Structure formats: C-alpha cells, structure tokens
C-alpha cells in the first residue's frame, strides 16, 4: 500500500510552542482545506465572527438514536465474526466501495494488529446511518466485536467515512499511538454508540470535513482519550460531540471552525488537564434531556463567542483545578431557550458576564474563586474566600453568602448597582448595602 504520510499543515493563528509539552508521540499534521462532498477543493474560509454568530458554521445534532434508520447492512472487505486473530505487522486494509468498511469485526470476533494501514474510499449512501450505526466506517466493531491496533494509520476520504466506529453491546476498539485522518463531510475521527466503547491512548486525529468532530459518542457510547492531539478544520466540527459518556485527559484540541465541545441530550463530558483552542465558542450544552460538563485544570481559549452556552437542557457545569478560560468579548455563561444550569467553580478565575435570557442559572462559587463580570438573571452563592468584581449593573435572581462571607469582603461594586430578589435572598434582610469600590446592593 502506498505510504499514507500526511502533508504538513500550514501555519495557523497561533504558535504551537505553548502546547508542545503535551505528550505527542506522533508527528502527523493536517492540511486545513476541506469540502462537504469529500473533494479536494476547500470551501471559503469561515471567519471566527461568522461562526460565533451561527451564520455559517452550525454544529448539527447527533442522530436520534436506536429509532434512526439503520440503512443498508454494513459489510467489510476483511471480516471477523468468530475467534481471535493476530494480524501480521503492517498489514494493509483497503475498501473502495460505498457502504463497505475495510475492517468489520462482530460477534465474538477479535482482530489485533500493529503498524497497519487502513484506507477507506467511497461515500456513504446514508449520512444518518453512518452517524448512528457506523455504516461506511473505515473500521467497524459491532455487536461484541473487538479491534485492537497499535501504531499504524487510518486514512478515509469518503463522505460519512468515520475512521473507527464501535456500536452495539460490548463492541470495543482500542487504539494506541495511531494516526487517524478523514477528509470529507460527516467523516468523524472515532465514534462509539449503543453500548460500544472506544479507548484512545496517544492517538492523533485530524478531520477536514464539515460536521466531522474528531471524537463523538452517540447514546449509550463511551469514549476515553489519554494524551494525543485532536484537530478539526471543517465547519461545525467540535473537538468532542457527545450524547454518551466521554472522558479526556492530557489532550490538545485545535478547532478551526467550530465550538470547542458540544454536549447533547443525555451526554456527559469530563476533561482533565486538557488544552483547547476554538474559533467559535467554548462549550455548548443543549437538548431536552440532562447534560453535564466537568473540567479540571487545563485551558480553553475561544477566539469569538461565549465560553459556555446552555440551550433547553438541564445542565451541570463543574470547574476546578485552576482551569484557564478566555474568550475575546464573549459571555462567560449564556442561558436561553428555557435552559437551566447549575454552575459550580472552585478556586477559579472567571471573567465574563453571566446572562440568562430565557431559563435559569445557579452559580455556586467556592474556594478562592473570583468572578469578574456582570450578572443578569442568575442566582449567585458566594463562599467566604470568593470575590465578585461587578463589571456592570446587575440583577440577580437570588444572592446567598456562605458562612464567613459578607457583602463588604465579598463583593466589589466598582460603582455599579446590584439588584437582588428579596424573597430569594433571605440572608440579606431586604436591606440596601454600600459596596466596596462604590456602588450599591439593593432589593428589587
């Protein structure tokens, strides 16, 4: 098979020296161009301002789940339904036809391979079936099948050609020190769904097409990521999109035309010492079911847009470990479409406004957390060691001061007025207070 060496990615908006300390065992890079149909012609570049406003690069929701159309039956060039096989080192696997995987393991079938090269051409006949059931994936582990691969490369150029997909009870794909690259629309890096699991260790994933997140989990899917890098160039391709359970540790994300992370209905995302840069927002939590996001340490830098956006869902956001969060002009937290969120931060430095236009938010700030921003429509609880530096006139749904906290020691007014709901703030006694640095705290 022809060597799948990946061309060097042109320089982009920032230097890589700041993140070179992350453990990167691979040397793969990415060309930034992509197209929705898998062709080589790149689309017009989306500007950060356009993506932040949602004018161009909107992330599509994940498929509905088990009731979605399964589409044509998946087939593979190499198939394993029973027993375990240890393939020769550097074995090539190829698939060129639509809807056909290069590797398909199912039932009690197991395949282990090292330094192999997997190439997938051919577009899917159903984007929905590809996203929910793994149709047209380069490698598909299904209904108990097991795939283990160390080293090697995946290269998929067809629409809907996810590099690695695990779906069905006990299906599992385990990859280490592997490079994955997809070039077309709806061609994700890895996906797990419906009881499937994908485990990545020091893996580099590059996606170039629209709606092609490097990591995705559908309902009932589990993905773990340790180390490595995740890069996307396409519109609406966040680093992680999950309606399942995803945990990531020590990984670098670089997202050129999407928000950093998207958590869908029923999804959970946990980050530890992860560094992410994104062009169009930080974390989007949405849907009719519950969602959760936890971040310990690491950093998230957003060129445009809000750091956290909650839409319709009942969400929980937890920050700890001195996570570094930055956005150029966006809100810290925005709640709309009847969403609700409990936002807890311990020992954090938070900058940006909290804006609730339709829904509810409860901020629970503890430890040495400092909030620098205005608040509109959220309830706020401040611990003894916290500080709120008010950056604009604010209206809070309720204000609670924890044991040892006081208005004088905890709130810097900076000349602004903070209005609180009298009934939801019994500890304030309906009084008006002068704030440190000027301004007042008064009942509505």
PDB file of N, CA, C and O in Angstrom, residues 160-236:
ATOM      1  N   UNK A 160     -19.084  10.511   5.133  1.00  0.00           N
ATOM      2  CA  UNK A 160     -19.612   9.598   6.127  1.00  0.00           C
ATOM      3  C   UNK A 160     -18.657   8.487   6.513  1.00  0.00           C
ATOM      4  O   UNK A 160     -19.069   7.544   7.192  1.00  0.00           O
ATOM      5  N   UNK A 161     -17.397   8.592   6.123  1.00  0.00           N
ATOM      6  CA  UNK A 161     -16.418   7.540   6.413  1.00  0.00           C
ATOM      7  C   UNK A 161     -15.685   7.849   7.716  1.00  0.00           C
ATOM      8  O   UNK A 161     -14.558   8.353   7.713  1.00  0.00           O
ATOM      9  N   UNK A 162     -16.328   7.568   8.837  1.00  0.00           N
ATOM     10  CA  UNK A 162     -15.667   7.682  10.128  1.00  0.00           C
ATOM     11  C   UNK A 162     -14.503   6.701  10.175  1.00  0.00           C
ATOM     12  O   UNK A 162     -14.599   5.585   9.673  1.00  0.00           O
ATOM     13  N   UNK A 163     -13.399   7.108  10.790  1.00  0.00           N
ATOM     14  CA  UNK A 163     -12.213   6.239  10.795  1.00  0.00           C
ATOM     15  C   UNK A 163     -12.461   4.965  11.610  1.00  0.00           C
ATOM     16  O   UNK A 163     -12.216   3.858  11.140  1.00  0.00           O
ATOM     17  N   UNK A 164     -12.945   5.115  12.844  1.00  0.00           N
ATOM     18  CA  UNK A 164     -13.174   3.956  13.720  1.00  0.00           C
ATOM     19  C   UNK A 164     -14.516   4.130  14.413  1.00  0.00           C
ATOM     20  O   UNK A 164     -14.772   5.174  15.028  1.00  0.00           O
ATOM     21  N   UNK A 165     -15.364   3.101  14.353  1.00  0.00           N
ATOM     22  CA  UNK A 165     -16.702   3.163  14.941  1.00  0.00           C
ATOM     23  C   UNK A 165     -16.939   1.882  15.734  1.00  0.00           C
ATOM     24  O   UNK A 165     -16.683   0.780  15.246  1.00  0.00           O
ATOM     25  N   UNK A 166     -17.418   2.015  16.977  1.00  0.00           N
ATOM     26  CA  UNK A 166     -17.796   0.860  17.800  1.00  0.00           C
ATOM     27  C   UNK A 166     -19.251   1.019  18.210  1.00  0.00           C
ATOM     28  O   UNK A 166     -19.613   2.026  18.833  1.00  0.00           O
ATOM     29  N   UNK A 167     -20.079   0.038  17.884  1.00  0.00           N
ATOM     30  CA  UNK A 167     -21.505   0.142  18.186  1.00  0.00           C
ATOM     31  C   UNK A 167     -22.076  -1.216  18.565  1.00  0.00           C
ATOM     32  O   UNK A 167     -21.648  -2.249  18.057  1.00  0.00           O
ATOM     33  N   UNK A 168     -23.038  -1.219  19.468  1.00  0.00           N
ATOM     34  CA  UNK A 168     -23.647  -2.454  19.941  1.00  0.00           C
ATOM     35  C   UNK A 168     -22.997  -2.931  21.229  1.00  0.00           C
ATOM     36  O   UNK A 168     -21.853  -2.584  21.545  1.00  0.00           O
ATOM     37  N   UNK A 169     -23.722  -3.739  21.970  1.00  0.00           N
ATOM     38  CA  UNK A 169     -23.264  -4.205  23.274  1.00  0.00           C
ATOM     39  C   UNK A 169     -21.893  -4.873  23.198  1.00  0.00           C
ATOM     40  O   UNK A 169     -21.664  -5.766  22.393  1.00  0.00           O
ATOM     41  N   UNK A 170     -20.981  -4.395  24.042  1.00  0.00           N
ATOM     42  CA  UNK A 170     -19.640  -4.955  24.218  1.00  0.00           C
ATOM     43  C   UNK A 170     -18.731  -4.780  23.010  1.00  0.00           C
ATOM     44  O   UNK A 170     -17.622  -5.326  22.995  1.00  0.00           O
ATOM     45  N   UNK A 171     -19.140  -4.044  22.002  1.00  0.00           N
ATOM     46  CA  UNK A 171     -18.217  -3.736  20.906  1.00  0.00           C
ATOM     47  C   UNK A 171     -17.139  -2.792  21.417  1.00  0.00           C
ATOM     48  O   UNK A 171     -17.430  -1.860  22.174  1.00  0.00           O
ATOM     49  N   UNK A 172     -15.898  -3.022  20.995  1.00  0.00           N
ATOM     50  CA  UNK A 172     -14.814  -2.215  21.550  1.00  0.00           C
ATOM     51  C   UNK A 172     -13.696  -2.034  20.534  1.00  0.00           C
ATOM     52  O   UNK A 172     -13.307  -2.973  19.840  1.00  0.00           O
ATOM     53  N   UNK A 173     -13.167  -0.815  20.479  1.00  0.00           N
ATOM     54  CA  UNK A 173     -11.992  -0.509  19.669  1.00  0.00           C
ATOM     55  C   UNK A 173     -10.967   0.161  20.575  1.00  0.00           C
ATOM     56  O   UNK A 173     -11.285   1.137  21.264  1.00  0.00           O
ATOM     57  N   UNK A 174      -9.747  -0.365  20.571  1.00  0.00           N
ATOM     58  CA  UNK A 174      -8.669   0.160  21.413  1.00  0.00           C
ATOM     59  C   UNK A 174      -7.498   0.523  20.519  1.00  0.00           C
ATOM     60  O   UNK A 174      -6.953  -0.335  19.821  1.00  0.00           O
ATOM     61  N   UNK A 175      -7.111   1.802  20.532  1.00  0.00           N
ATOM     62  CA  UNK A 175      -6.044   2.281  19.674  1.00  0.00           C
ATOM     63  C   UNK A 175      -4.981   2.983  20.504  1.00  0.00           C
ATOM     64  O   UNK A 175      -5.309   3.734  21.446  1.00  0.00           O
ATOM     65  N   UNK A 176      -3.719   2.784  20.143  1.00  0.00           N
ATOM     66  CA  UNK A 176      -2.626   3.476  20.813  1.00  0.00           C
ATOM     67  C   UNK A 176      -1.575   3.890  19.795  1.00  0.00           C
ATOM     68  O   UNK A 176      -1.276   3.137  18.861  1.00  0.00           O
ATOM     69  N   UNK A 177      -1.050   5.109  19.957  1.00  0.00           N
ATOM     70  CA  UNK A 177      -0.004   5.646  19.075  1.00  0.00           C
ATOM     71  C   UNK A 177      -0.374   5.526  17.606  1.00  0.00           C
ATOM     72  O   UNK A 177       0.457   5.193  16.757  1.00  0.00           O
ATOM     73  N   UNK A 178      -1.631   5.811  17.311  1.00  0.00           N
ATOM     74  CA  UNK A 178      -2.160   5.646  15.954  1.00  0.00           C
ATOM     75  C   UNK A 178      -2.525   7.010  15.385  1.00  0.00           C
ATOM     76  O   UNK A 178      -2.903   7.922  16.115  1.00  0.00           O
ATOM     77  N   UNK A 179      -2.433   7.167  14.066  1.00  0.00           N
ATOM     78  CA  UNK A 179      -2.847   8.391  13.398  1.00  0.00           C
ATOM     79  C   UNK A 179      -4.106   8.170  12.590  1.00  0.00           C
ATOM     80  O   UNK A 179      -4.181   7.220  11.799  1.00  0.00           O
ATOM     81  N   UNK A 180      -5.118   9.028  12.774  1.00  0.00           N
ATOM     82  CA  UNK A 180      -6.382   8.927  12.053  1.00  0.00           C
ATOM     83  C   UNK A 180      -6.626  10.232  11.312  1.00  0.00           C
ATOM     84  O   UNK A 180      -6.507  11.313  11.895  1.00  0.00           O
ATOM     85  N   UNK A 181      -7.012  10.111  10.049  1.00  0.00           N
ATOM     86  CA  UNK A 181      -7.308  11.314   9.278  1.00  0.00           C
ATOM     87  C   UNK A 181      -8.492  11.075   8.354  1.00  0.00           C
ATOM     88  O   UNK A 181      -8.537  10.068   7.630  1.00  0.00           O
ATOM     89  N   UNK A 182      -9.473  11.968   8.389  1.00  0.00           N
ATOM     90  CA  UNK A 182     -10.604  11.906   7.470  1.00  0.00           C
ATOM     91  C   UNK A 182     -10.690  13.231   6.725  1.00  0.00           C
ATOM     92  O   UNK A 182     -10.311  14.274   7.254  1.00  0.00           O
ATOM     93  N   UNK A 183     -11.265  13.168   5.511  1.00  0.00           N
ATOM     94  CA  UNK A 183     -11.205  14.372   4.675  1.00  0.00           C
ATOM     95  C   UNK A 183     -12.557  14.840   4.160  1.00  0.00           C
ATOM     96  O   UNK A 183     -12.619  15.831   3.428  1.00  0.00           O
ATOM     97  N   UNK A 184     -13.647  14.183   4.514  1.00  0.00           N
ATOM     98  CA  UNK A 184     -14.939  14.529   3.924  1.00  0.00           C
ATOM     99  C   UNK A 184     -15.973  14.876   4.996  1.00  0.00           C
ATOM    100  O   UNK A 184     -15.743  14.708   6.192  1.00  0.00           O
ATOM    101  N   UNK A 185     -17.118  15.369   4.541  1.00  0.00           N
ATOM    102  CA  UNK A 185     -18.199  15.736   5.446  1.00  0.00           C
ATOM    103  C   UNK A 185     -18.719  14.510   6.188  1.00  0.00           C
ATOM    104  O   UNK A 185     -18.743  13.398   5.657  1.00  0.00           O
ATOM    105  N   UNK A 186     -19.133  14.718   7.444  1.00  0.00           N
ATOM    106  CA  UNK A 186     -19.722  13.670   8.285  1.00  0.00           C
ATOM    107  C   UNK A 186     -18.780  12.494   8.493  1.00  0.00           C
ATOM    108  O   UNK A 186     -19.228  11.398   8.825  1.00  0.00           O
ATOM    109  N   UNK A 187     -17.492  12.709   8.288  1.00  0.00           N
ATOM    110  CA  UNK A 187     -16.481  11.667   8.492  1.00  0.00           C
ATOM    111  C   UNK A 187     -15.731  11.984   9.781  1.00  0.00           C
ATOM    112  O   UNK A 187     -14.770  12.752   9.786  1.00  0.00           O
ATOM    113  N   UNK A 188     -16.201  11.400  10.868  1.00  0.00           N
ATOM    114  CA  UNK A 188     -15.614  11.683  12.182  1.00  0.00           C
ATOM    115  C   UNK A 188     -14.300  10.923  12.363  1.00  0.00           C
ATOM    116  O   UNK A 188     -13.971  10.023  11.582  1.00  0.00           O
ATOM    117  N   UNK A 189     -13.609  11.273  13.426  1.00  0.00           N
ATOM    118  CA  UNK A 189     -12.423  10.506  13.764  1.00  0.00           C
ATOM    119  C   UNK A 189     -12.817   9.175  14.367  1.00  0.00           C
ATOM    120  O   UNK A 189     -12.573   8.108  13.788  1.00  0.00           O
ATOM    121  N   UNK A 190     -13.430   9.206  15.548  1.00  0.00           N
ATOM    122  CA  UNK A 190     -13.913   7.985  16.199  1.00  0.00           C
ATOM    123  C   UNK A 190     -15.312   8.238  16.748  1.00  0.00           C
ATOM    124  O   UNK A 190     -15.659   9.366  17.115  1.00  0.00           O
ATOM    125  N   UNK A 191     -16.100   7.167  16.808  1.00  0.00           N
ATOM    126  CA  UNK A 191     -17.441   7.242  17.388  1.00  0.00           C
ATOM    127  C   UNK A 191     -17.744   5.950  18.128  1.00  0.00           C
ATOM    128  O   UNK A 191     -17.387   4.865  17.670  1.00  0.00           O
ATOM    129  N   UNK A 192     -18.425   6.076  19.272  1.00  0.00           N
ATOM    130  CA  UNK A 192     -18.974   4.924  19.991  1.00  0.00           C
ATOM    131  C   UNK A 192     -20.450   5.191  20.239  1.00  0.00           C
ATOM    132  O   UNK A 192     -20.843   6.332  20.519  1.00  0.00           O
ATOM    133  N   UNK A 193     -21.278   4.144  20.136  1.00  0.00           N
ATOM    134  CA  UNK A 193     -22.722   4.313  20.341  1.00  0.00           C
ATOM    135  C   UNK A 193     -23.355   2.985  20.734  1.00  0.00           C
ATOM    136  O   UNK A 193     -22.798   1.916  20.472  1.00  0.00           O
ATOM    137  N   UNK A 194     -24.505   3.061  21.414  1.00  0.00           N
ATOM    138  CA  UNK A 194     -25.363   1.906  21.699  1.00  0.00           C
ATOM    139  C   UNK A 194     -24.617   0.764  22.390  1.00  0.00           C
ATOM    140  O   UNK A 194     -24.751  -0.403  22.016  1.00  0.00           O
ATOM    141  N   UNK A 195     -23.821   1.094  23.409  1.00  0.00           N
ATOM    142  CA  UNK A 195     -23.086   0.081  24.154  1.00  0.00           C
ATOM    143  C   UNK A 195     -21.670  -0.127  23.673  1.00  0.00           C
ATOM    144  O   UNK A 195     -20.903  -0.867  24.302  1.00  0.00           O
ATOM    145  N   UNK A 196     -21.268   0.518  22.589  1.00  0.00           N
ATOM    146  CA  UNK A 196     -19.899   0.420  22.087  1.00  0.00           C
ATOM    147  C   UNK A 196     -18.949   1.314  22.869  1.00  0.00           C
ATOM    148  O   UNK A 196     -19.358   2.268  23.528  1.00  0.00           O
ATOM    149  N   UNK A 197     -17.657   0.993  22.780  1.00  0.00           N
ATOM    150  CA  UNK A 197     -16.642   1.743  23.519  1.00  0.00           C
ATOM    151  C   UNK A 197     -15.394   1.904  22.646  1.00  0.00           C
ATOM    152  O   UNK A 197     -14.969   0.966  21.966  1.00  0.00           O
ATOM    153  N   UNK A 198     -14.799   3.093  22.713  1.00  0.00           N
ATOM    154  CA  UNK A 198     -13.533   3.365  22.042  1.00  0.00           C
ATOM    155  C   UNK A 198     -12.565   3.938  23.068  1.00  0.00           C
ATOM    156  O   UNK A 198     -12.905   4.872  23.797  1.00  0.00           O
ATOM    157  N   UNK A 199     -11.360   3.373  23.121  1.00  0.00           N
ATOM    158  CA  UNK A 199     -10.316   3.848  24.028  1.00  0.00           C
ATOM    159  C   UNK A 199      -9.110   4.274  23.201  1.00  0.00           C
ATOM    160  O   UNK A 199      -8.569   3.489  22.415  1.00  0.00           O
ATOM    161  N   UNK A 200      -8.668   5.529  23.393  1.00  0.00           N
ATOM    162  CA  UNK A 200      -7.551   6.084  22.644  1.00  0.00           C
ATOM    163  C   UNK A 200      -6.423   6.466  23.589  1.00  0.00           C
ATOM    164  O   UNK A 200      -6.656   7.146  24.596  1.00  0.00           O
ATOM    165  N   UNK A 201      -5.206   6.058  23.277  1.00  0.00           N
ATOM    166  CA  UNK A 201      -4.028   6.436  24.051  1.00  0.00           C
ATOM    167  C   UNK A 201      -2.976   6.989  23.105  1.00  0.00           C
ATOM    168  O   UNK A 201      -2.503   6.277  22.213  1.00  0.00           O
ATOM    169  N   UNK A 202      -2.637   8.253  23.268  1.00  0.00           N
ATOM    170  CA  UNK A 202      -1.654   8.926  22.419  1.00  0.00           C
ATOM    171  C   UNK A 202      -1.978   8.762  20.939  1.00  0.00           C
ATOM    172  O   UNK A 202      -1.149   8.365  20.132  1.00  0.00           O
ATOM    173  N   UNK A 203      -3.217   9.070  20.602  1.00  0.00           N
ATOM    174  CA  UNK A 203      -3.694   8.991  19.229  1.00  0.00           C
ATOM    175  C   UNK A 203      -3.842  10.404  18.674  1.00  0.00           C
ATOM    176  O   UNK A 203      -4.266  11.311  19.388  1.00  0.00           O
ATOM    177  N   UNK A 204      -3.499  10.579  17.418  1.00  0.00           N
ATOM    178  CA  UNK A 204      -3.701  11.870  16.763  1.00  0.00           C
ATOM    179  C   UNK A 204      -4.824  11.741  15.744  1.00  0.00           C
ATOM    180  O   UNK A 204      -4.795  10.859  14.870  1.00  0.00           O
ATOM    181  N   UNK A 205      -5.827  12.605  15.867  1.00  0.00           N
ATOM    182  CA  UNK A 205      -6.981  12.577  14.970  1.00  0.00           C
ATOM    183  C   UNK A 205      -7.073  13.905  14.241  1.00  0.00           C
ATOM    184  O   UNK A 205      -7.024  14.968  14.862  1.00  0.00           O
ATOM    185  N   UNK A 206      -7.217  13.840  12.931  1.00  0.00           N
ATOM    186  CA  UNK A 206      -7.352  15.029  12.092  1.00  0.00           C
ATOM    187  C   UNK A 206      -8.585  14.847  11.221  1.00  0.00           C
ATOM    188  O   UNK A 206      -8.697  13.861  10.491  1.00  0.00           O
ATOM    189  N   UNK A 207      -9.534  15.772  11.302  1.00  0.00           N
ATOM    190  CA  UNK A 207     -10.686  15.755  10.403  1.00  0.00           C
ATOM    191  C   UNK A 207     -10.709  17.061   9.622  1.00  0.00           C
ATOM    192  O   UNK A 207     -10.423  18.119  10.164  1.00  0.00           O
ATOM    193  N   UNK A 208     -11.081  16.970   8.346  1.00  0.00           N
ATOM    194  CA  UNK A 208     -11.066  18.153   7.495  1.00  0.00           C
ATOM    195  C   UNK A 208     -12.450  18.547   6.984  1.00  0.00           C
ATOM    196  O   UNK A 208     -12.628  19.644   6.458  1.00  0.00           O
ATOM    197  N   UNK A 209     -13.434  17.662   7.076  1.00  0.00           N
ATOM    198  CA  UNK A 209     -14.750  17.933   6.521  1.00  0.00           C
ATOM    199  C   UNK A 209     -15.702  18.583   7.502  1.00  0.00           C
ATOM    200  O   UNK A 209     -15.455  18.649   8.712  1.00  0.00           O
ATOM    201  N   UNK A 210     -16.829  19.067   6.971  1.00  0.00           N
ATOM    202  CA  UNK A 210     -17.877  19.654   7.798  1.00  0.00           C
ATOM    203  C   UNK A 210     -18.584  18.583   8.614  1.00  0.00           C
ATOM    204  O   UNK A 210     -18.684  17.426   8.195  1.00  0.00           O
ATOM    205  N   UNK A 211     -19.069  18.963   9.795  1.00  0.00           N
ATOM    206  CA  UNK A 211     -19.807  18.058  10.683  1.00  0.00           C
ATOM    207  C   UNK A 211     -18.996  16.778  10.952  1.00  0.00           C
ATOM    208  O   UNK A 211     -19.514  15.671  10.891  1.00  0.00           O
ATOM    209  N   UNK A 212     -17.730  16.956  11.252  1.00  0.00           N
ATOM    210  CA  UNK A 212     -16.830  15.817  11.442  1.00  0.00           C
ATOM    211  C   UNK A 212     -15.973  16.009  12.695  1.00  0.00           C
ATOM    212  O   UNK A 212     -14.775  16.280  12.603  1.00  0.00           O
ATOM    213  N   UNK A 213     -16.569  15.885  13.884  1.00  0.00           N
ATOM    214  CA  UNK A 213     -15.772  16.017  15.106  1.00  0.00           C
ATOM    215  C   UNK A 213     -14.733  14.905  15.207  1.00  0.00           C
ATOM    216  O   UNK A 213     -14.998  13.765  14.818  1.00  0.00           O
ATOM    217  N   UNK A 214     -13.562  15.186  15.730  1.00  0.00           N
ATOM    218  CA  UNK A 214     -12.570  14.138  15.941  1.00  0.00           C
ATOM    219  C   UNK A 214     -13.064  13.029  16.863  1.00  0.00           C
ATOM    220  O   UNK A 214     -12.746  11.861  16.667  1.00  0.00           O
ATOM    221  N   UNK A 215     -13.831  13.389  17.896  1.00  0.00           N
ATOM    222  CA  UNK A 215     -14.343  12.410  18.856  1.00  0.00           C
ATOM    223  C   UNK A 215     -15.854  12.600  18.990  1.00  0.00           C
ATOM    224  O   UNK A 215     -16.324  13.717  19.192  1.00  0.00           O
ATOM    225  N   UNK A 216     -16.599  11.500  18.872  1.00  0.00           N
ATOM    226  CA  UNK A 216     -18.048  11.570  19.035  1.00  0.00           C
ATOM    227  C   UNK A 216     -18.541  10.350  19.799  1.00  0.00           C
ATOM    228  O   UNK A 216     -17.965   9.268  19.704  1.00  0.00           O
ATOM    229  N   UNK A 217     -19.605  10.544  20.564  1.00  0.00           N
ATOM    230  CA  UNK A 217     -20.268   9.440  21.261  1.00  0.00           C
ATOM    231  C   UNK A 217     -21.769   9.628  21.130  1.00  0.00           C
ATOM    232  O   UNK A 217     -22.304  10.661  21.518  1.00  0.00           O
ATOM    233  N   UNK A 218     -22.420   8.635  20.563  1.00  0.00           N
ATOM    234  CA  UNK A 218     -23.868   8.648  20.480  1.00  0.00           C
ATOM    235  C   UNK A 218     -24.477   8.096  21.749  1.00  0.00           C
ATOM    236  O   UNK A 218     -23.759   7.744  22.706  1.00  0.00           O
ATOM    237  N   UNK A 219     -25.799   7.994  21.823  1.00  0.00           N
ATOM    238  CA  UNK A 219     -26.453   7.450  23.019  1.00  0.00           C
ATOM    239  C   UNK A 219     -25.900   6.079  23.373  1.00  0.00           C
ATOM    240  O   UNK A 219     -25.776   5.201  22.523  1.00  0.00           O
ATOM    241  N   UNK A 220     -25.526   5.900  24.643  1.00  0.00           N
ATOM    242  CA  UNK A 220     -25.007   4.616  25.094  1.00  0.00           C
ATOM    243  C   UNK A 220     -23.568   4.351  24.738  1.00  0.00           C
ATOM    244  O   UNK A 220     -23.039   3.278  25.037  1.00  0.00           O
ATOM    245  N   UNK A 221     -22.893   5.312  24.132  1.00  0.00           N
ATOM    246  CA  UNK A 221     -21.494   5.136  23.748  1.00  0.00           C
ATOM    247  C   UNK A 221     -20.541   5.677  24.799  1.00  0.00           C
ATOM    248  O   UNK A 221     -20.866   6.611  25.522  1.00  0.00           O
ATOM    249  N   UNK A 222     -19.338   5.093  24.873  1.00  0.00           N
ATOM    250  CA  UNK A 222     -18.310   5.520  25.820  1.00  0.00           C
ATOM    251  C   UNK A 222     -16.991   5.695  25.074  1.00  0.00           C
ATOM    252  O   UNK A 222     -16.583   4.800  24.322  1.00  0.00           O
ATOM    253  N   UNK A 223     -16.350   6.829  25.301  1.00  0.00           N
ATOM    254  CA  UNK A 223     -15.036   7.080  24.705  1.00  0.00           C
ATOM    255  C   UNK A 223     -14.103   7.608  25.785  1.00  0.00           C
ATOM    256  O   UNK A 223     -14.475   8.503  26.552  1.00  0.00           O
ATOM    257  N   UNK A 224     -12.893   7.052  25.854  1.00  0.00           N
ATOM    258  CA  UNK A 224     -11.856   7.597  26.725  1.00  0.00           C
ATOM    259  C   UNK A 224     -10.672   7.993  25.861  1.00  0.00           C
ATOM    260  O   UNK A 224     -10.318   7.291  24.906  1.00  0.00           O
ATOM    261  N   UNK A 225     -10.069   9.127  26.206  1.00  0.00           N
ATOM    262  CA  UNK A 225      -8.929   9.651  25.456  1.00  0.00           C
ATOM    263  C   UNK A 225      -7.847  10.031  26.443  1.00  0.00           C
ATOM    264  O   UNK A 225      -8.101  10.763  27.408  1.00  0.00           O
ATOM    265  N   UNK A 226      -6.622   9.567  26.193  1.00  0.00           N
ATOM    266  CA  UNK A 226      -5.488   9.919  27.031  1.00  0.00           C
ATOM    267  C   UNK A 226      -4.341  10.389  26.148  1.00  0.00           C
ATOM    268  O   UNK A 226      -3.859   9.636  25.300  1.00  0.00           O
ATOM    269  N   UNK A 227      -3.924  11.646  26.313  1.00  0.00           N
ATOM    270  CA  UNK A 227      -2.851  12.185  25.502  1.00  0.00           C
ATOM    271  C   UNK A 227      -3.266  12.407  24.069  1.00  0.00           C
ATOM    272  O   UNK A 227      -4.431  12.334  23.697  1.00  0.00           O
ATOM    273  N   UNK A 228      -2.294  12.711  23.219  1.00  0.00           N
ATOM    274  CA  UNK A 228      -2.540  12.886  21.803  1.00  0.00           C
ATOM    275  C   UNK A 228      -3.086  14.248  21.447  1.00  0.00           C
ATOM    276  O   UNK A 228      -3.188  15.158  22.279  1.00  0.00           O
ATOM    277  N   UNK A 229      -3.447  14.431  20.173  1.00  0.00           N
ATOM    278  CA  UNK A 229      -3.973  15.693  19.672  1.00  0.00           C
ATOM    279  C   UNK A 229      -5.204  15.444  18.815  1.00  0.00           C
ATOM    280  O   UNK A 229      -5.304  14.424  18.129  1.00  0.00           O
ATOM    281  N   UNK A 230      -6.130  16.400  18.843  1.00  0.00           N
ATOM    282  CA  UNK A 230      -7.363  16.327  18.073  1.00  0.00           C
ATOM    283  C   UNK A 230      -7.520  17.651  17.318  1.00  0.00           C
ATOM    284  O   UNK A 230      -7.555  18.718  17.940  1.00  0.00           O
ATOM    285  N   UNK A 231      -7.610  17.571  15.992  1.00  0.00           N
ATOM    286  CA  UNK A 231      -7.668  18.765  15.159  1.00  0.00           C
ATOM    287  C   UNK A 231      -8.815  18.663  14.176  1.00  0.00           C
ATOM    288  O   UNK A 231      -8.995  17.627  13.543  1.00  0.00           O
ATOM    289  N   UNK A 232      -9.590  19.745  14.033  1.00  0.00           N
ATOM    290  CA  UNK A 232     -10.633  19.774  13.008  1.00  0.00           C
ATOM    291  C   UNK A 232     -10.552  21.078  12.236  1.00  0.00           C
ATOM    292  O   UNK A 232     -10.240  22.128  12.799  1.00  0.00           O
ATOM    293  N   UNK A 233     -10.842  21.005  10.945  1.00  0.00           N
ATOM    294  CA  UNK A 233     -10.831  22.184  10.089  1.00  0.00           C
ATOM    295  C   UNK A 233     -12.206  22.529   9.545  1.00  0.00           C
ATOM    296  O   UNK A 233     -12.418  23.628   9.059  1.00  0.00           O
ATOM    297  N   UNK A 234     -13.151  21.597   9.578  1.00  0.00           N
ATOM    298  CA  UNK A 234     -14.436  21.782   8.930  1.00  0.00           C
ATOM    299  C   UNK A 234     -15.454  22.544   9.760  1.00  0.00           C
ATOM    300  O   UNK A 234     -15.385  22.590  10.989  1.00  0.00           O
ATOM    301  N   UNK A 235     -16.417  23.143   9.069  1.00  0.00           N
ATOM    302  CA  UNK A 235     -17.497  23.850   9.733  1.00  0.00           C
ATOM    303  C   UNK A 235     -18.316  22.885  10.602  1.00  0.00           C
ATOM    304  O   UNK A 235     -18.630  21.778  10.181  1.00  0.00           O
ATOM    305  N   UNK A 236     -18.641  23.327  11.824  1.00  0.00           N
ATOM    306  CA  UNK A 236     -19.471  22.517  12.702  1.00  0.00           C
ATOM    307  C   UNK A 236     -18.818  21.243  13.163  1.00  0.00           C
ATOM    308  O   UNK A 236     -19.500  20.231  13.337  1.00  0.00           O
TER     309      UNK A 236
END
